[in-house]
Coordinates of C-alpha atoms in Angstrom, one line a residue:
X150 CA 42.8 -54.6 -11.6
X151 CA 45.1 -56.5 -14.0
X152 CA 47.7 -59.0 -13.0
X153 CA 51.3 -57.9 -13.6
X154 CA 53.4 -59.7 -16.1
X155 CA 56.6 -59.6 -14.0
X156 CA 57.1 -62.1 -11.2
X157 CA 57.4 -59.1 -8.8
X158 CA 54.3 -57.3 -10.0
X159 CA 51.1 -57.8 -8.0
X160 CA 47.6 -56.4 -7.9
X161 CA 48.0 -55.7 -4.2
X162 CA 50.8 -55.5 -1.6
X163 CA 50.0 -55.9 2.1
X164 CA 52.6 -54.8 4.6
X165 CA 52.3 -56.7 7.9
X166 CA 50.5 -60.1 8.6
X167 CA 48.6 -59.1 11.7
X168 CA 44.9 -59.9 11.7
X169 CA 44.0 -56.7 9.8
X170 CA 46.6 -57.4 7.1
X171 CA 45.9 -61.1 6.6
X172 CA 42.1 -60.4 6.5
X173 CA 42.5 -57.9 3.6
X174 CA 45.1 -60.1 1.9
X175 CA 43.1 -63.3 2.0
X176 CA 39.8 -61.6 1.0
X177 CA 41.4 -59.9 -2.0
X178 CA 43.1 -63.1 -3.0
X179 CA 39.7 -64.9 -2.8
X180 CA 38.4 -62.2 -5.2
X181 CA 41.0 -63.2 -7.8
X182 CA 43.7 -60.6 -7.1
X183 CA 47.4 -61.5 -7.0
X184 CA 48.6 -60.5 -3.5
X185 CA 52.0 -60.1 -1.9
X186 CA 51.8 -60.3 1.9
X187 CA 55.0 -59.2 3.6
X188 CA 56.0 -59.5 7.3
X189 CA 59.2 -58.8 9.1
X190 CA 58.7 -61.8 11.4
X191 CA 58.8 -65.5 10.6
X192 CA 55.0 -66.1 10.8
X193 CA 51.6 -64.6 10.5
X194 CA 49.6 -63.3 13.4
X195 CA 51.2 -60.0 14.4
X196 CA 50.9 -59.5 18.1
X197 CA 48.9 -62.7 18.3
X198 CA 51.5 -65.0 16.8
X199 CA 51.5 -68.5 18.2
X200 CA 55.0 -69.7 18.9
X201 CA 56.3 -73.3 19.0
X202 CA 59.2 -74.2 21.2
X203 CA 60.3 -77.5 22.6
X204 CA 57.0 -79.2 22.0
X205 CA 54.8 -76.4 23.4
X206 CA 52.7 -73.9 21.4
X207 CA 51.9 -70.7 23.2
X208 CA 50.9 -67.1 22.6
X209 CA 53.4 -64.4 22.0
X210 CA 51.6 -61.8 24.1
X211 CA 48.4 -63.5 25.1
X212 CA 45.1 -63.3 23.2
X213 CA 41.5 -64.4 23.6
X214 CA 38.7 -63.4 21.2
X215 CA 35.8 -61.1 22.1
X216 CA 33.0 -61.8 21.3
X217 CA 33.0 -65.6 21.5
X218 CA 30.2 -66.2 19.0
X219 CA 28.9 -64.5 15.9
X220 CA 32.2 -62.7 15.4
X221 CA 33.8 -61.2 12.3
X222 CA 36.3 -64.1 12.7
X223 CA 33.4 -66.5 12.1
X224 CA 32.4 -64.4 9.1
X225 CA 36.0 -64.5 7.7
X226 CA 36.1 -68.3 8.0
X227 CA 32.8 -68.6 6.2
X228 CA 33.7 -66.2 3.4
X229 CA 37.1 -67.8 2.8
X230 CA 35.6 -71.3 3.0
X231 CA 38.3 -72.5 5.4
X232 CA 36.1 -74.0 8.1
X233 CA 37.8 -77.4 7.7
X234 CA 41.1 -75.8 8.8
X235 CA 40.0 -73.5 11.6
X236 CA 38.3 -74.8 14.7
X237 CA 36.9 -72.2 17.2
X238 CA 37.1 -73.3 20.9
X239 CA 34.9 -72.0 23.6
X240 CA 35.3 -74.0 26.8
X241 CA 32.1 -74.9 28.7
X242 CA 31.6 -74.6 32.5
X243 CA 33.0 -72.1 34.9
X244 CA 36.3 -71.5 33.2
X245 CA 36.8 -67.9 34.2
X246 CA 38.0 -67.0 37.7
X247 CA 38.0 -63.4 38.9
X248 CA 40.1 -62.7 42.0
X249 CA 38.9 -59.5 43.7
X250 CA 40.3 -57.9 46.8
X251 CA 37.6 -55.7 48.5
X252 CA 38.4 -52.7 50.7
X253 CA 38.3 -54.8 53.9
X254 CA 41.0 -57.1 52.5
X255 CA 41.3 -60.8 51.7
X256 CA 40.4 -62.3 48.4
X257 CA 37.1 -63.2 46.9
X258 CA 36.8 -65.4 43.8
X259 CA 34.1 -65.3 41.2
X260 CA 33.9 -68.3 39.0
X261 CA 31.8 -68.0 35.9
X262 CA 31.1 -69.3 32.4
X263 CA 32.3 -67.4 29.4
X264 CA 28.6 -67.0 28.3
X265 CA 26.6 -65.2 31.0
X266 CA 22.9 -66.1 31.4
X267 CA 21.7 -63.7 34.2
X268 CA 20.7 -66.7 36.3
X269 CA 20.0 -66.5 40.0
X270 CA 23.3 -68.4 40.6
X271 CA 25.2 -65.7 38.8
X272 CA 23.4 -63.0 40.7
X273 CA 24.2 -64.7 44.0
X274 CA 27.8 -64.8 43.0
X275 CA 27.8 -61.0 42.4
X276 CA 26.2 -60.4 45.8
X277 CA 28.9 -62.6 47.5
X278 CA 32.0 -61.3 45.6
X279 CA 31.2 -57.6 45.1
X280 CA 28.8 -57.0 47.9
X281 CA 26.0 -56.1 45.5
X282 CA 22.5 -55.6 46.8
X283 CA 19.3 -56.4 44.8
X284 CA 19.0 -52.7 44.0
X285 CA 22.6 -52.8 42.7
X286 CA 21.8 -55.7 40.5
X287 CA 18.7 -54.0 39.2
X288 CA 20.9 -51.0 38.2
X289 CA 23.4 -53.4 36.5
X290 CA 20.5 -54.9 34.6
X291 CA 19.4 -51.4 33.5
X292 CA 22.9 -50.7 32.4
X293 CA 23.1 -53.7 30.1
X294 CA 19.5 -53.3 28.8
X295 CA 20.3 -49.7 27.9
X296 CA 23.3 -50.8 25.9
X297 CA 21.5 -53.6 24.2
X298 CA 18.6 -51.3 23.1
X299 CA 21.0 -48.8 21.4
X300 CA 20.9 -48.4 17.7
X301 CA 24.1 -48.0 15.6
X302 CA 23.3 -44.3 15.5
X303 CA 22.9 -44.2 19.3
X304 CA 26.3 -45.8 19.7
X305 CA 28.0 -43.5 17.2
X306 CA 26.7 -40.5 19.1
X307 CA 28.8 -41.7 22.1
X308 CA 32.1 -41.2 20.1
X309 CA 32.7 -38.0 22.0
X310 CA 31.7 -39.2 25.5
X311 CA 34.2 -40.8 27.9
X312 CA 33.3 -44.2 29.3
X313 CA 33.4 -43.0 33.0
X314 CA 30.9 -40.2 32.2
X315 CA 28.6 -42.8 30.6
X316 CA 28.8 -45.4 33.3
X317 CA 28.4 -42.9 36.1
X318 CA 24.8 -42.2 34.9
X319 CA 23.7 -45.6 36.1
X320 CA 24.7 -45.2 39.8
X321 CA 26.5 -48.6 40.1
X322 CA 28.3 -49.5 43.3
X323 CA 32.1 -49.5 43.7
X324 CA 32.6 -53.3 43.3
X325 CA 30.6 -53.6 40.1
X326 CA 32.1 -50.5 38.7
X327 CA 35.6 -51.9 39.4
X328 CA 34.6 -55.1 37.6
X329 CA 33.4 -53.1 34.5
X330 CA 36.4 -50.7 34.4
X331 CA 39.0 -53.5 34.9
X332 CA 37.4 -55.5 32.1
X333 CA 37.5 -52.4 29.8
X334 CA 41.2 -51.7 30.7
X335 CA 42.1 -55.3 29.7
X336 CA 40.1 -55.2 26.5
X337 CA 41.2 -51.7 25.2
X338 CA 44.5 -51.1 27.1
X339 CA 43.5 -47.5 27.5
X340 CA 42.3 -45.1 30.3
X341 CA 38.6 -45.6 31.0
X342 CA 37.9 -41.9 31.6
X343 CA 39.0 -41.2 28.0
X344 CA 38.0 -44.5 26.3
X345 CA 35.2 -43.6 23.9
X346 CA 31.9 -44.8 25.4
X347 CA 30.8 -45.9 21.9
X348 CA 33.6 -48.5 21.8
X349 CA 32.9 -49.6 25.4
X350 CA 29.2 -50.0 24.7
X351 CA 29.7 -52.0 21.5
X352 CA 32.1 -54.5 23.1
X353 CA 30.2 -54.9 26.4
X354 CA 27.0 -55.5 24.5
X355 CA 28.7 -58.1 22.3
X356 CA 30.1 -59.8 25.3
X357 CA 26.6 -59.9 27.0
X358 CA 25.0 -61.3 23.9
X359 CA 27.7 -63.5 22.4
X360 CA 30.1 -64.5 25.2
X361 CA 33.4 -63.4 26.4
X362 CA 36.1 -65.8 25.2
X363 CA 37.1 -67.6 22.0
X364 CA 40.2 -69.4 21.1
X365 CA 41.4 -71.2 17.9
X366 CA 42.7 -74.8 17.9
X367 CA 46.5 -74.9 17.6
X368 CA 46.7 -71.3 18.9
X369 CA 45.0 -68.0 18.6
X370 CA 47.2 -67.1 15.6
X371 CA 46.1 -70.2 13.7
X372 CA 43.4 -68.3 11.6
X373 CA 46.1 -65.7 10.6
X374 CA 48.3 -68.6 9.4
X375 CA 45.5 -70.0 7.3
X376 CA 44.7 -66.6 5.8
X377 CA 48.4 -66.4 4.7
X378 CA 48.0 -69.9 3.2
X379 CA 45.0 -68.7 1.2
X380 CA 47.1 -65.9 -0.3
X381 CA 49.7 -68.4 -1.6
X382 CA 47.1 -71.0 -2.7
X383 CA 45.5 -68.3 -4.9
X384 CA 48.7 -67.5 -6.7
X385 CA 50.1 -64.9 -4.4
X386 CA 53.2 -64.6 -2.2
X387 CA 53.7 -64.6 1.5
X388 CA 57.2 -63.3 2.4
X389 CA 58.3 -63.8 6.0
X390 CA 61.3 -62.4 7.8
X391 CA 61.3 -59.6 5.2
X392 CA 61.4 -56.0 6.2
X393 CA 59.7 -53.3 4.1
X394 CA 62.2 -50.5 3.9
X395 CA 60.3 -48.0 1.8
X396 CA 57.0 -47.4 0.0
X397 CA 57.8 -46.3 -3.5
X398 CA 56.0 -43.2 -4.7
X399 CA 55.8 -42.1 -8.3
X400 CA 53.8 -39.2 -9.8
X401 CA 52.0 -38.7 -6.5
X402 CA 50.8 -42.3 -5.9
X403 CA 52.1 -45.4 -4.2
X404 CA 53.4 -47.9 -6.7
X405 CA 55.3 -50.5 -4.7
X406 CA 57.7 -51.4 -1.9
X407 CA 61.4 -51.8 -1.5
X408 CA 62.4 -54.6 0.9
X409 CA 65.6 -56.2 2.0
X410 CA 64.8 -59.0 -0.5
X411 CA 64.1 -56.8 -3.5
X412 CA 61.4 -54.5 -4.9
X413 CA 57.7 -55.4 -5.5
X414 CA 55.2 -53.3 -7.4
X415 CA 51.4 -53.0 -7.3
X416 CA 48.8 -50.2 -7.9
X417 CA 47.5 -50.6 -4.3
X418 CA 49.5 -50.9 -1.1
X419 CA 47.8 -51.7 2.2
X420 CA 49.8 -51.1 5.4
X421 CA 49.2 -53.0 8.6
X422 CA 52.4 -51.4 10.1
X423 CA 50.6 -48.6 11.9
X424 CA 49.7 -45.2 10.8
X425 CA 52.7 -43.4 12.3
X426 CA 55.3 -45.9 11.0
X427 CA 53.6 -45.9 7.6
X428 CA 53.3 -42.2 7.1
X429 CA 56.4 -41.0 8.9
X430 CA 58.9 -43.7 8.0
X431 CA 57.9 -46.0 5.2
X432 CA 56.3 -43.5 2.8
X433 CA 58.1 -40.4 4.1
X434 CA 56.2 -37.4 5.4
X435 CA 56.8 -35.3 2.3
X436 CA 54.5 -37.6 0.4
X437 CA 51.5 -36.2 2.4
X438 CA 49.9 -32.8 3.0
X439 CA 51.4 -31.0 6.0
X440 CA 48.2 -30.9 8.0
X441 CA 47.8 -34.6 7.7
X442 CA 51.3 -35.2 8.9
X443 CA 50.7 -32.9 11.9
X444 CA 47.6 -34.9 12.8
X445 CA 49.4 -38.2 12.5
X446 CA 52.2 -37.0 14.8
X447 CA 49.7 -36.1 17.5
X448 CA 47.8 -39.4 17.5
X449 CA 47.9 -41.2 20.9
X450 CA 49.0 -44.8 21.2
X451 CA 47.3 -47.3 23.4
X452 CA 49.3 -48.5 26.4
X453 CA 51.6 -51.5 26.2
X454 CA 51.4 -54.8 28.0
X455 CA 54.3 -56.4 29.9
X456 CA 54.3 -59.8 31.3
X457 CA 55.7 -63.3 31.5
X458 CA 55.1 -66.4 29.4
X459 CA 55.0 -69.5 31.6
X460 CA 55.4 -73.2 30.9
X461 CA 54.4 -75.5 33.9
X462 CA 54.8 -79.2 34.6
X463 CA 51.4 -79.3 36.3
X464 CA 48.0 -77.6 36.2
X465 CA 48.9 -74.5 38.3
X466 CA 45.9 -72.3 37.1
X467 CA 42.4 -73.7 37.5
X468 CA 40.8 -71.5 34.9
X469 CA 41.2 -70.3 31.3
X470 CA 40.8 -66.6 32.0
X471 CA 41.9 -65.1 35.3
X472 CA 41.5 -61.3 36.0
X473 CA 43.0 -60.0 39.3
X474 CA 42.2 -56.6 40.8
X475 CA 41.0 -54.5 43.7
X476 CA 39.0 -51.3 43.6
X477 CA 42.3 -49.4 43.2
X478 CA 43.5 -51.4 40.2
X479 CA 41.4 -50.1 37.3
X480 CA 43.1 -47.3 35.5
X481 CA 42.0 -43.9 34.4
X482 CA 44.4 -41.2 33.2
X483 CA 45.2 -40.0 36.7
X484 CA 45.9 -43.4 38.1
X485 CA 48.1 -44.4 35.2
X486 CA 50.1 -41.2 35.5
X487 CA 50.6 -41.9 39.2
X488 CA 52.0 -45.4 38.3
X489 CA 54.4 -43.9 35.8
X490 CA 55.6 -41.6 38.6
X491 CA 56.1 -44.6 40.9
X492 CA 52.9 -44.5 42.9
X493 CA 51.4 -48.0 42.5
X494 CA 48.1 -49.4 43.6
X495 CA 47.9 -52.1 46.2
X496 CA 47.2 -54.7 43.4
X497 CA 48.3 -54.0 39.9
X498 CA 45.7 -54.9 37.3
X499 CA 46.6 -58.4 36.1
X500 CA 45.2 -60.5 33.3
X501 CA 46.1 -64.2 32.9
X502 CA 45.3 -66.1 29.8
X503 CA 45.8 -69.9 30.1
X504 CA 45.9 -71.1 26.5
X505 CA 46.2 -74.8 27.3
X506 CA 42.8 -74.6 29.2
X507 CA 41.3 -73.7 25.8
X508 CA 43.3 -76.2 23.8
X509 CA 45.1 -79.0 25.8
X510 CA 46.9 -80.0 22.6
X511 CA 49.2 -77.0 23.0
X512 CA 51.3 -78.7 25.7
X513 CA 53.7 -81.6 25.2
X514 CA 52.5 -83.6 28.3
X515 CA 49.1 -84.1 29.8
X516 CA 48.4 -81.8 32.7
X517 CA 51.2 -79.4 31.7
X518 CA 50.2 -75.8 31.1
X519 CA 51.1 -72.7 29.1
X520 CA 50.0 -69.4 30.4
X521 CA 50.5 -65.7 29.8
X522 CA 50.5 -63.1 32.6
X523 CA 50.0 -59.5 31.6
X524 CA 50.0 -56.1 33.2
X525 CA 49.5 -52.6 31.6
X526 CA 52.4 -50.2 31.1
X527 CA 53.8 -47.3 29.0
X528 CA 54.2 -48.0 25.3
X529 CA 57.6 -46.4 25.4
X530 CA 60.1 -49.1 24.5
X531 CA 62.7 -47.4 26.6
X532 CA 60.5 -47.2 29.8
X533 CA 61.5 -49.4 32.7
X534 CA 57.9 -49.4 34.0
X535 CA 57.2 -52.9 32.7
X536 CA 59.9 -54.5 35.0
X537 CA 58.4 -53.0 38.1
X538 CA 54.8 -53.9 37.0
X539 CA 55.7 -57.5 36.4
X540 CA 57.6 -57.7 39.8
X541 CA 54.5 -56.5 41.6
X542 CA 52.3 -58.8 39.7
X543 CA 54.4 -61.8 40.5
X544 CA 54.1 -61.1 44.2
X545 CA 50.3 -61.1 44.0
X546 CA 50.2 -64.3 41.8
X547 CA 52.6 -66.1 44.2
X548 CA 50.2 -65.3 47.0
X549 CA 47.2 -66.6 45.1
X550 CA 49.0 -69.6 43.6
X551 CA 51.7 -70.6 46.0
X552 CA 52.6 -73.7 43.9
X553 CA 53.6 -71.7 40.9
X554 CA 57.4 -71.6 41.5
X555 CA 57.6 -75.3 42.2
X556 CA 56.0 -76.2 38.9
X557 CA 57.6 -73.7 36.6
X558 CA 59.6 -75.2 33.8
X559 CA 60.3 -72.0 31.8
X560 CA 59.6 -68.3 31.9
X561 CA 59.9 -65.7 29.2
X562 CA 59.4 -62.1 30.3
X563 CA 58.5 -59.4 27.7
X564 CA 57.4 -55.8 27.5
X565 CA 57.0 -52.8 25.2
X566 CA 60.5 -53.1 23.8
X567 CA 59.8 -56.7 22.5
X568 CA 56.4 -55.7 21.2
X569 CA 57.9 -52.9 19.2
X570 CA 60.7 -55.1 17.9
X571 CA 58.2 -57.8 16.8
X572 CA 55.5 -55.7 15.3
X573 CA 55.5 -51.9 15.4
X574 CA 58.5 -49.7 14.7
X575 CA 58.9 -46.8 17.1
X576 CA 58.7 -43.6 15.0
X577 CA 57.5 -41.0 17.6
X578 CA 58.9 -40.5 21.1
X579 CA 57.1 -42.8 23.6
X580 CA 55.6 -45.1 20.9
X581 CA 56.2 -48.5 19.4
X582 CA 55.1 -50.8 22.2
X583 CA 51.4 -50.0 22.0
X584 CA 49.3 -53.2 22.4
X585 CA 46.5 -52.4 20.0
X586 CA 47.7 -49.5 18.0
X587 CA 46.0 -46.2 18.4
X588 CA 44.2 -45.7 21.7
X589 CA 40.4 -45.8 21.2
X590 CA 39.9 -42.6 23.1
X591 CA 37.6 -39.7 22.4
X592 CA 38.8 -37.9 19.2
X593 CA 40.4 -41.1 17.8
X594 CA 37.3 -43.3 17.1
X595 CA 34.5 -43.2 14.5
X596 CA 35.0 -40.2 12.2
X597 CA 38.0 -39.2 14.4
X598 CA 39.9 -42.3 13.5
X599 CA 42.3 -42.0 10.5
X600 CA 40.6 -42.8 7.2
X601 CA 41.8 -46.1 5.7
X602 CA 42.3 -44.2 2.5
X603 CA 45.4 -42.1 3.0
X604 CA 45.9 -38.8 1.1
X605 CA 48.5 -40.6 -1.0
X606 CA 46.7 -42.3 -3.8
X607 CA 47.0 -46.1 -3.8
X608 CA 48.0 -46.3 -0.1
X609 CA 45.6 -47.7 2.5
X610 CA 45.8 -48.3 6.2
X611 CA 44.4 -51.4 7.9
X612 CA 44.2 -52.9 11.4
X613 CA 43.5 -51.2 14.7
X614 CA 44.6 -47.7 13.4
X615 CA 41.9 -47.3 10.7
X616 CA 38.6 -48.6 9.4
X617 CA 37.2 -50.7 12.2
X618 CA 35.5 -50.8 15.6
X619 CA 35.6 -53.2 18.5
X620 CA 38.3 -54.7 20.8
X621 CA 41.7 -55.8 19.8
X622 CA 41.9 -58.4 17.0
X623 CA 38.1 -58.2 16.4
X624 CA 38.6 -54.5 15.5
X625 CA 41.5 -55.5 13.2
X626 CA 39.4 -58.1 11.3
X627 CA 36.6 -55.6 11.0
X628 CA 39.0 -53.2 9.5
X629 CA 40.3 -55.9 7.1
X630 CA 36.8 -56.5 5.8
X631 CA 36.2 -52.8 5.3
X632 CA 39.5 -52.2 3.5
X633 CA 39.2 -55.2 1.2
X634 CA 35.8 -53.7 0.1
X635 CA 37.4 -50.3 -0.3
X636 CA 40.2 -51.6 -2.5
X637 CA 37.7 -53.6 -4.6
X638 CA 35.6 -50.4 -5.0
X639 CA 38.5 -48.2 -6.0
X640 CA 39.9 -50.7 -8.5
X641 CA 36.7 -52.1 -10.0

């Protein structure tokens, strides 16, 4: 791939600086290609941008890395040789606090480390919190051992199996099943009955072997920011607050982009904007075969998250990760449809990420806190489901943490509309606010996921819509590696 002679000519243009886009951009820049990385927001990171306001750094929508150790994030740092600029943080001790309400009422709290060991202390906690018997724990052990023993081929064979069908085989009790399903809802933002068991197995296995939480000093989006720095340091361009309006197509191939700051050309375009916005809006549907367009139109988004960003003047939350649920909180297709119709569970499924428990330097004053409270709602930017979900969540959180109102300095509510405005344009009815892109449901994973090479020559997809496996940003970085290799192969 030859460098262009014009200042606006590049070897590669990447649309969107989420973790999939910055991974591909930085890797290709490291390989010697001149890259233009373009994002419509003021900073890199996509949905995991780290904001800075009034002396506090906090997460746009809340993010914690899975797995904690031996991740593709670690591999990315090693390959780019940026270990001196990115510091991974994994707090020690019992920094996770699960609040579980059993059928008989009241609250039970499970405190645990981010790296499980299977110790007798952990087993005793499962007995106390979830009412598990020794026989139940033996079944739980069989469940995890079965997943750990699976080959890559075994896992891929589960692409067409729903997670509930897979988990049911092990005969786990209600409490432990609620724990597993609630965790998977939080990781994939999708219904557990239709979540592909292959994806669930891969992530649960990674968590068991490599821990459940990872953060990055100075904010979860810090690594994305450094990847953008690598692009510019290698002679490329990182354009922020710049909207790509159109992907230019000439003689049946993608050749560049038109933006509100001018046109840029390259023989390869990689889009992290989402498959539907890319195909149906940026490149225009007529650039693709009709059957491909029809398939893209039918693809199902993940759910959205709605929530509240908090800044506290005291240490309100006593843990870094705080899931809250009952046996009625986890969500399959039927339960989510009931919520959309106004029939809510006793406790909405709530996830709390407390970024300052991972990195105390994020707050302006010692003992202050920044936290992100999240619930799971429709990806439709026009839905009012998020407001009701957040209202119900705040009632529960006020009960568990009665000091929260007294110590709140600032709140910022958000939902699907803001997610779409910040990251993913709404191009199909009911879409735009999806938290992780396409839902990782049966039919949309593995070979059922859109190919990163689109039918339009020179145009590639990257991120959670193509080319990767795993949960959230780990899937995006995995995709970024795969697409960088793909571009190198095609333009050798």
